[in-house]
Amino acid sequence: MSDVFPEDLTPISELGEFGLIEKLTSPFRIRRPATLKAVGDDAAVYRVGNGKVHVVSTDLLMEGIHFDLTYAPLKHVGYKAVIVNLSDIYAMNAMPFGITVSIAMSNRFTLEAMEAFYEGVKVACDEHNVDLLGGDTSSSHTGLCISITALGEADEDKVVYRNGARENNLICVSGDLGGGYAGLNVLEREKRAFLANPDLQPELVGYDYVVGRVLKPEARRPVIEVLEKEGILPTSMIDISDGLTSELYHICNHSRTGATIYEEKLPIDPETWKVAEEFKISASTFALNGGDDYELLFTVKLEDFDKVSRISEIHVIGHITEPSQGVNMVLRSGGVVELEAQGWQHFSSEK
Ligand code: ADP
Ligand code: MG
């Protein structure tokens, strides 16, 4: 790839997504005392007075990269575009109150198509009690682009960052993992079959759960609510959009710790197991490296073990270690492997 650029210029693929963000944002310093967190967490955090903070997070979704309109109806795309942003707000232990929605679309999109998109946006706003605050509209030469910003509110002393994990904290995840990637594999398989023979109907019976994980993911508001109700304040938290391994590395890198998780503790739905078997990939790989689950990964103090154990949608999967131990997984066989951060590599030249 690099031979298409003059020698003194750097292809983005050499840096990767996080390297690029780091390079571009490192000249910026926080200027304003109210800004508590800028780049580097699920959302930025700033003080608004009376012990309260606002949090803000933004995501850009590009047709053909983040969603495929061959199998994702526009209503679902609208719903999901909001949900992925709200997920980042919950990951700060905050409650969302508003969104802005900006869209750019090519001339193949009709009014009816965009209304369907906004129906999905509305369902998400209704479910999560947030207001549509505004946005922006433009035309595009490259299909549909969606940029959503979500705003939320929290008590300053209850905001949870990625950097608060400490040795011996318990590592917890909500719900189950790998379903999003399993669903994506099924949808891609059916798309290939359809392209090869357009008379074929997609075969999705028996895959409802995993396909639902891709097309209609949930943001984990109930988890934030139950933690609050049980008096558990996580020490660190992140939402799982890029696969467990990648997010665990974010927590460990920001907190300067290591981690050990247990393969047998990974929560995996039976349907995800079934799909993994069909694709001859281990279900753990789906859970560790697949994207699109939008569960929460967080750490709690050891003394909260009894409390978290009583909450059915929360699973303790391991513990935080000292940094020199690295980030490891104890296999079902008893062996130990160091986890390899993969996740979604937006700019990898292999893609
Ligand atoms: P998430 O996956 O939780 O949405 P990202 O991985 O997209 O978060 O972003 C990581 C951090 O980098 C966030 O704090 C985000 O605001 C920041 N960031 C991403 N892209 C840019 C950019 N182009 N300019 C400034 N900050 C950015
Ligand atoms: Mg996030």
Coordinates of C-alpha atoms and ligand atoms in Angstrom, one line a residue:
M1 CA 0.0 0.0 0.0
S2 CA 2.6 2.5 1.1
D3 CA 4.3 2.7 -2.3
V4 CA 1.3 4.8 -3.6
F5 CA 2.4 7.7 -1.4
P6 CA 5.6 9.8 -1.8
E7 CA 8.2 8.6 0.7
D8 CA 7.9 11.4 3.2
L9 CA 4.2 11.0 3.6
T10 CA 2.6 8.5 5.9
P11 CA -0.3 6.2 5.0
I12 CA -3.0 6.3 7.7
S13 CA -2.9 2.5 7.8
E14 CA 0.5 2.7 9.5
L15 CA -1.0 4.4 12.6
G16 CA -4.4 2.6 12.9
E17 CA -7.4 4.3 14.3
F18 CA -6.1 5.0 17.8
G19 CA -2.7 6.0 16.7
L20 CA -4.2 8.5 14.3
I21 CA -6.5 10.0 17.0
E22 CA -3.5 10.2 19.4
K23 CA -1.4 11.9 16.7
L24 CA -4.0 14.5 15.7
T25 CA -5.2 15.4 19.2
S26 CA -2.0 15.4 21.2
P27 CA -1.2 19.1 20.4
F28 CA -4.4 20.0 22.4
R29 CA -4.4 20.7 26.1
I30 CA -7.4 21.2 28.2
R31 CA -7.8 25.0 28.6
R32 CA -10.9 25.3 30.6
P33 CA -11.2 24.4 34.3
A34 CA -14.7 23.0 33.8
T35 CA -13.5 20.4 31.4
L36 CA -12.8 17.3 33.4
K37 CA -12.2 14.9 30.6
A38 CA -11.6 15.6 26.9
V39 CA -10.4 13.0 24.4
G40 CA -9.8 9.4 25.6
D41 CA -13.0 8.1 27.2
D42 CA -16.4 7.0 26.0
A43 CA -17.6 10.6 26.5
A44 CA -16.1 13.9 27.4
V45 CA -17.1 15.3 30.8
Y46 CA -17.5 18.9 31.9
R47 CA -18.8 20.6 35.1
V48 CA -22.1 22.5 34.9
G49 CA -22.3 23.5 38.6
N50 CA -24.1 22.2 41.7
G51 CA -22.0 19.0 41.7
K52 CA -23.4 18.0 38.3
V53 CA -21.5 17.3 35.1
H54 CA -22.6 16.9 31.5
V55 CA -21.1 14.2 29.3
V56 CA -21.0 14.3 25.5
S57 CA -20.2 11.6 22.9
T58 CA -20.3 11.6 19.2
D59 CA -20.2 8.8 16.5
L60 CA -20.0 8.9 12.8
L61 CA -21.7 6.1 10.8
M62 CA -20.9 5.6 7.1
E63 CA -22.9 3.5 4.7
G64 CA -20.9 0.5 3.6
I65 CA -18.5 0.7 6.6
H66 CA -20.9 0.7 9.6
F67 CA -24.1 -0.5 8.1
D68 CA -25.2 -2.2 4.9
L69 CA -28.6 -1.3 3.6
T70 CA -28.9 -4.6 1.8
Y71 CA -30.0 -6.2 5.0
A72 CA -30.4 -3.4 7.5
P73 CA -33.7 -1.6 7.1
L74 CA -33.4 2.2 7.5
K75 CA -35.6 2.3 10.6
H76 CA -33.2 -0.1 12.3
V77 CA -30.2 2.0 11.1
G78 CA -31.8 5.1 12.7
Y79 CA -32.5 3.2 15.9
K80 CA -29.1 1.7 16.2
A81 CA -27.3 5.0 15.3
V82 CA -28.9 6.5 18.5
I83 CA -28.4 3.5 20.6
V84 CA -24.6 3.3 20.0
N85 CA -24.3 6.9 21.2
L86 CA -26.4 6.4 24.3
S87 CA -24.3 3.3 25.1
D88 CA -21.3 5.6 25.4
I89 CA -23.3 7.9 27.8
Y90 CA -24.3 5.0 30.0
A91 CA -20.6 3.8 30.0
M92 CA -19.8 7.0 32.0
N93 CA -22.5 6.0 34.5
A94 CA -24.5 9.0 33.2
M95 CA -28.1 9.4 32.0
P96 CA -28.7 10.7 28.5
F97 CA -31.0 13.7 28.0
G98 CA -30.6 14.7 24.4
I99 CA -29.2 14.0 20.9
T100 CA -28.4 15.8 17.7
V101 CA -28.7 14.0 14.4
S102 CA -26.8 15.1 11.3
I103 CA -27.3 13.4 8.0
A104 CA -25.8 13.6 4.5
M105 CA -27.5 11.5 1.8
S106 CA -27.1 10.9 -1.9
N107 CA -30.0 11.4 -4.3
R108 CA -31.0 7.7 -4.2
F109 CA -32.7 8.4 -0.8
T110 CA -36.3 9.4 -0.9
L111 CA -38.4 11.3 1.7
E112 CA -40.0 8.0 2.7
A113 CA -36.6 6.4 3.2
M114 CA -35.5 9.2 5.5
E115 CA -38.8 9.1 7.3
A116 CA -38.2 5.5 8.0
F117 CA -34.7 6.4 9.4
Y118 CA -36.3 9.0 11.7
E119 CA -38.9 6.5 12.9
G120 CA -36.1 4.5 14.3
V121 CA -34.5 7.5 15.8
K122 CA -37.8 8.3 17.5
V123 CA -38.2 4.8 18.9
A124 CA -34.8 5.1 20.6
C125 CA -35.6 8.6 21.9
D126 CA -38.9 7.3 23.3
E127 CA -37.3 4.3 24.9
H128 CA -34.5 6.2 26.6
N129 CA -36.4 9.4 27.3
V130 CA -34.2 11.7 25.4
D131 CA -35.0 14.8 23.3
L132 CA -34.0 15.4 19.7
L133 CA -32.2 18.7 20.1
G134 CA -31.2 19.5 16.5
G135 CA -28.8 18.4 13.8
D136 CA -27.7 19.3 10.3
T137 CA -28.6 18.1 6.8
S138 CA -26.5 17.9 3.6
S139 CA -26.2 16.0 0.4
S140 CA -23.5 13.4 -0.2
H141 CA -21.8 11.6 -3.1
T142 CA -21.1 8.5 -1.1
G143 CA -24.4 7.2 0.2
L144 CA -25.7 7.9 3.7
C145 CA -23.6 9.4 6.4
I146 CA -24.9 9.8 9.9
S147 CA -23.4 11.7 12.7
I148 CA -25.1 11.6 16.1
T149 CA -24.1 13.4 19.3
A150 CA -25.5 12.4 22.6
L151 CA -25.6 14.5 25.8
G152 CA -26.0 13.2 29.3
E153 CA -25.9 14.2 32.9
A154 CA -24.4 12.8 36.1
D155 CA -23.3 13.7 39.6
E156 CA -19.6 14.6 39.3
D157 CA -18.6 12.1 42.1
K158 CA -20.5 9.2 40.3
V159 CA -18.9 9.5 36.8
V160 CA -17.0 6.4 36.0
Y161 CA -13.9 6.7 33.7
R162 CA -11.8 4.1 32.0
N163 CA -8.8 4.7 34.2
G164 CA -10.1 3.8 37.7
A165 CA -9.4 0.0 37.7
R166 CA -7.2 -1.2 40.6
E167 CA -5.4 -4.4 41.4
N168 CA -7.8 -7.1 42.7
N169 CA -10.9 -5.3 41.4
L170 CA -13.4 -7.8 39.8
I171 CA -13.9 -7.6 36.1
C172 CA -17.6 -7.7 35.2
V173 CA -19.6 -7.7 32.0
S174 CA -23.4 -7.3 31.4
G175 CA -25.5 -9.6 29.3
D176 CA -23.8 -11.8 26.8
L177 CA -21.0 -11.4 24.3
G178 CA -20.3 -12.4 20.7
G179 CA -23.9 -12.3 19.5
G180 CA -23.4 -9.2 17.4
Y181 CA -20.6 -10.8 15.5
A182 CA -22.5 -14.0 15.2
G183 CA -25.5 -12.1 13.7
L184 CA -23.2 -10.2 11.3
N185 CA -21.8 -13.5 10.0
V186 CA -25.2 -14.9 9.4
L187 CA -26.4 -11.8 7.6
E188 CA -23.3 -11.7 5.5
R189 CA -23.7 -15.3 4.6
E190 CA -27.3 -14.8 3.5
K191 CA -26.3 -11.7 1.5
R192 CA -23.7 -13.8 -0.4
A193 CA -26.3 -16.4 -1.1
F194 CA -28.8 -13.8 -2.3
L195 CA -26.2 -12.1 -4.5
A196 CA -25.4 -15.5 -6.0
N197 CA -29.0 -16.3 -6.5
P198 CA -31.5 -13.5 -6.1
D199 CA -34.5 -15.9 -6.1
L200 CA -33.3 -17.3 -2.7
Q201 CA -35.1 -16.0 0.4
P202 CA -32.8 -15.3 3.4
E203 CA -32.8 -18.2 5.9
L204 CA -32.9 -16.4 9.2
V205 CA -35.2 -18.7 11.2
G206 CA -33.4 -19.9 14.3
Y207 CA -31.1 -16.9 14.2
D208 CA -33.5 -14.3 15.7
Y209 CA -31.4 -13.5 18.8
V210 CA -28.1 -12.9 17.0
V211 CA -29.6 -11.1 14.1
G212 CA -31.5 -8.9 16.6
R213 CA -28.2 -8.1 18.3
V214 CA -26.9 -6.6 15.0
L215 CA -30.1 -4.9 13.8
K216 CA -31.6 -3.8 17.1
P217 CA -29.0 -3.6 19.8
E218 CA -29.8 -2.4 23.3
A219 CA -28.0 0.3 25.3
R220 CA -27.7 -1.0 28.9
R221 CA -29.6 1.6 30.9
P222 CA -31.1 -1.1 33.2
V223 CA -27.6 -2.1 34.2
I224 CA -26.7 1.4 35.2
E225 CA -30.0 1.6 37.1
V226 CA -29.5 -1.7 39.0
L227 CA -25.9 -0.7 40.0
E228 CA -27.2 2.6 41.4
K229 CA -30.1 0.8 43.2
E230 CA -27.7 -1.8 44.8
G231 CA -25.2 1.0 45.8
I232 CA -22.4 -0.3 43.6
L233 CA -20.1 2.4 42.0
P234 CA -17.9 0.7 39.4
T235 CA -14.2 1.8 39.6
S236 CA -13.9 1.9 35.8
M237 CA -16.3 1.3 32.9
I238 CA -16.4 1.2 29.1
D239 CA -19.0 -0.1 26.6
I240 CA -18.2 -3.1 24.5
S241 CA -18.5 -1.9 20.9
D242 CA -15.3 -3.4 19.5
G243 CA -15.0 -6.7 21.3
L244 CA -14.1 -7.6 24.8
T245 CA -10.4 -7.8 24.3
S246 CA -10.0 -4.4 22.8
E247 CA -12.1 -2.8 25.5
L248 CA -10.3 -4.6 28.3
Y249 CA -7.0 -3.3 26.9
H250 CA -8.5 0.2 27.0
I251 CA -9.3 -0.2 30.7
C252 CA -5.9 -1.7 31.5
N253 CA -3.9 0.9 29.5
H254 CA -5.8 3.8 31.0
S255 CA -5.7 2.4 34.5
R256 CA -2.1 1.1 34.1
T257 CA -3.0 -2.5 35.2
G258 CA -3.0 -6.0 33.9
A259 CA -6.0 -8.3 33.9
T260 CA -6.8 -12.0 34.0
I261 CA -10.1 -13.3 32.7
Y262 CA -11.4 -16.9 32.5
E263 CA -12.7 -18.4 29.3
E264 CA -15.2 -20.5 31.1
K265 CA -16.8 -17.4 32.6
L266 CA -17.4 -15.6 29.3
P267 CA -21.2 -15.2 29.0
I268 CA -22.2 -16.6 25.6
D269 CA -25.8 -17.2 24.4
P270 CA -26.6 -20.7 23.0
E271 CA -27.5 -19.2 19.6
T272 CA -24.0 -17.6 19.4
W273 CA -22.5 -21.0 20.2
K274 CA -24.5 -22.6 17.4
V275 CA -23.4 -19.9 14.8
A276 CA -19.8 -20.2 16.0
E277 CA -19.9 -24.0 15.4
E278 CA -21.4 -23.4 11.9
F279 CA -18.6 -21.1 11.0
K280 CA -16.0 -23.3 12.6
I281 CA -14.7 -20.5 14.8
S282 CA -14.6 -20.8 18.6
A283 CA -17.4 -19.0 20.4
S284 CA -14.8 -17.4 22.6
T285 CA -13.3 -15.7 19.6
F286 CA -16.7 -14.2 18.8
A287 CA -16.9 -12.9 22.3
L288 CA -13.4 -11.6 22.5
N289 CA -12.9 -10.1 19.0
G290 CA -16.4 -9.5 17.6
G291 CA -18.0 -6.1 17.7
D292 CA -21.4 -4.6 18.1
D293 CA -22.5 -6.1 21.5
Y294 CA -23.0 -2.8 23.3
E295 CA -22.7 -4.5 26.7
L296 CA -20.9 -2.8 29.6
L297 CA -17.5 -3.9 30.8
F298 CA -16.7 -2.6 34.2
T299 CA -14.6 -3.2 37.4
V300 CA -15.8 -3.2 41.0
K301 CA -14.1 -3.5 44.3
L302 CA -13.7 -7.0 45.7
E303 CA -16.0 -6.2 48.6
D304 CA -18.9 -5.7 46.1
F305 CA -18.6 -9.4 45.0
D306 CA -21.7 -10.6 46.8
K307 CA -23.8 -7.7 45.6
V308 CA -22.8 -8.1 41.9
S309 CA -23.2 -11.9 42.1
R310 CA -26.9 -11.4 43.0
I311 CA -27.6 -9.4 39.8
S312 CA -28.5 -11.9 37.1
E313 CA -27.5 -9.8 34.1
I314 CA -24.0 -9.2 35.5
H315 CA -21.2 -11.7 35.2
V316 CA -17.9 -11.7 36.9
I317 CA -15.3 -12.9 34.4
G318 CA -11.9 -12.2 36.1
H319 CA -9.9 -9.7 38.1
I320 CA -7.4 -6.9 37.7
T321 CA -3.8 -7.6 38.2
E322 CA -0.6 -5.6 38.4
P323 CA 0.6 -4.2 35.0
S324 CA 3.6 -6.5 34.6
Q325 CA 1.2 -9.5 34.4
G326 CA -0.3 -8.3 31.1
V327 CA -3.8 -9.1 29.9
N328 CA -4.4 -12.8 30.0
M329 CA -7.1 -15.4 29.7
V330 CA -7.1 -18.7 31.5
L331 CA -8.4 -21.3 29.0
R332 CA -10.9 -24.0 29.7
S333 CA -8.0 -26.4 29.3
G334 CA -6.2 -24.6 32.1
G335 CA -3.5 -23.0 30.0
V336 CA -3.0 -19.3 30.0
V337 CA -2.8 -17.1 26.8
E338 CA -2.0 -13.4 26.5
L339 CA -5.0 -11.7 24.7
E340 CA -4.3 -10.1 21.4
A341 CA -6.0 -6.8 20.9
Q342 CA -7.7 -6.9 17.5
G343 CA -11.2 -5.3 17.5
W344 CA -12.2 -3.4 14.4
Q345 CA -9.2 -2.0 12.6
H346 CA -10.8 0.8 10.5
F347 CA -7.6 1.6 8.7
S348 CA -5.8 -1.7 8.5
S349 CA -4.4 -2.2 5.0
E350 CA -5.5 -5.8 5.1
K351 CA -9.2 -4.9 5.0
Ligands
ADP1 P1 -16.0 5.1 21.2 O1 -15.6 3.8 20.5 O2 -16.2 4.9 22.7 O3 -17.1 5.8 20.5 P2 -13.7 6.1 20.0 O4 -12.8 5.0 20.0 O5 -14.4 6.5 18.7 O6 -14.7 6.0 21.2 O7 -12.8 7.4 20.4 C1 -11.9 7.4 21.4 C2 -11.7 8.9 21.9 O8 -11.1 9.7 20.9 C3 -13.0 9.6 22.3 O9 -12.7 10.4 23.4 C4 -13.3 10.4 21.1 O10 -14.0 11.6 21.4 C5 -11.9 10.8 20.6 N1 -11.8 11.0 19.2 C6 -12.1 10.2 18.1 N2 -11.9 10.7 16.9 C7 -11.5 12.0 17.2 C8 -11.2 13.1 16.3 N3 -11.2 13.0 15.0 N4 -10.8 14.3 16.9 C9 -10.8 14.4 18.2 N5 -11.1 13.4 19.1 C10 -11.5 12.2 18.6
MG2 MG -17.5 3.6 23.9

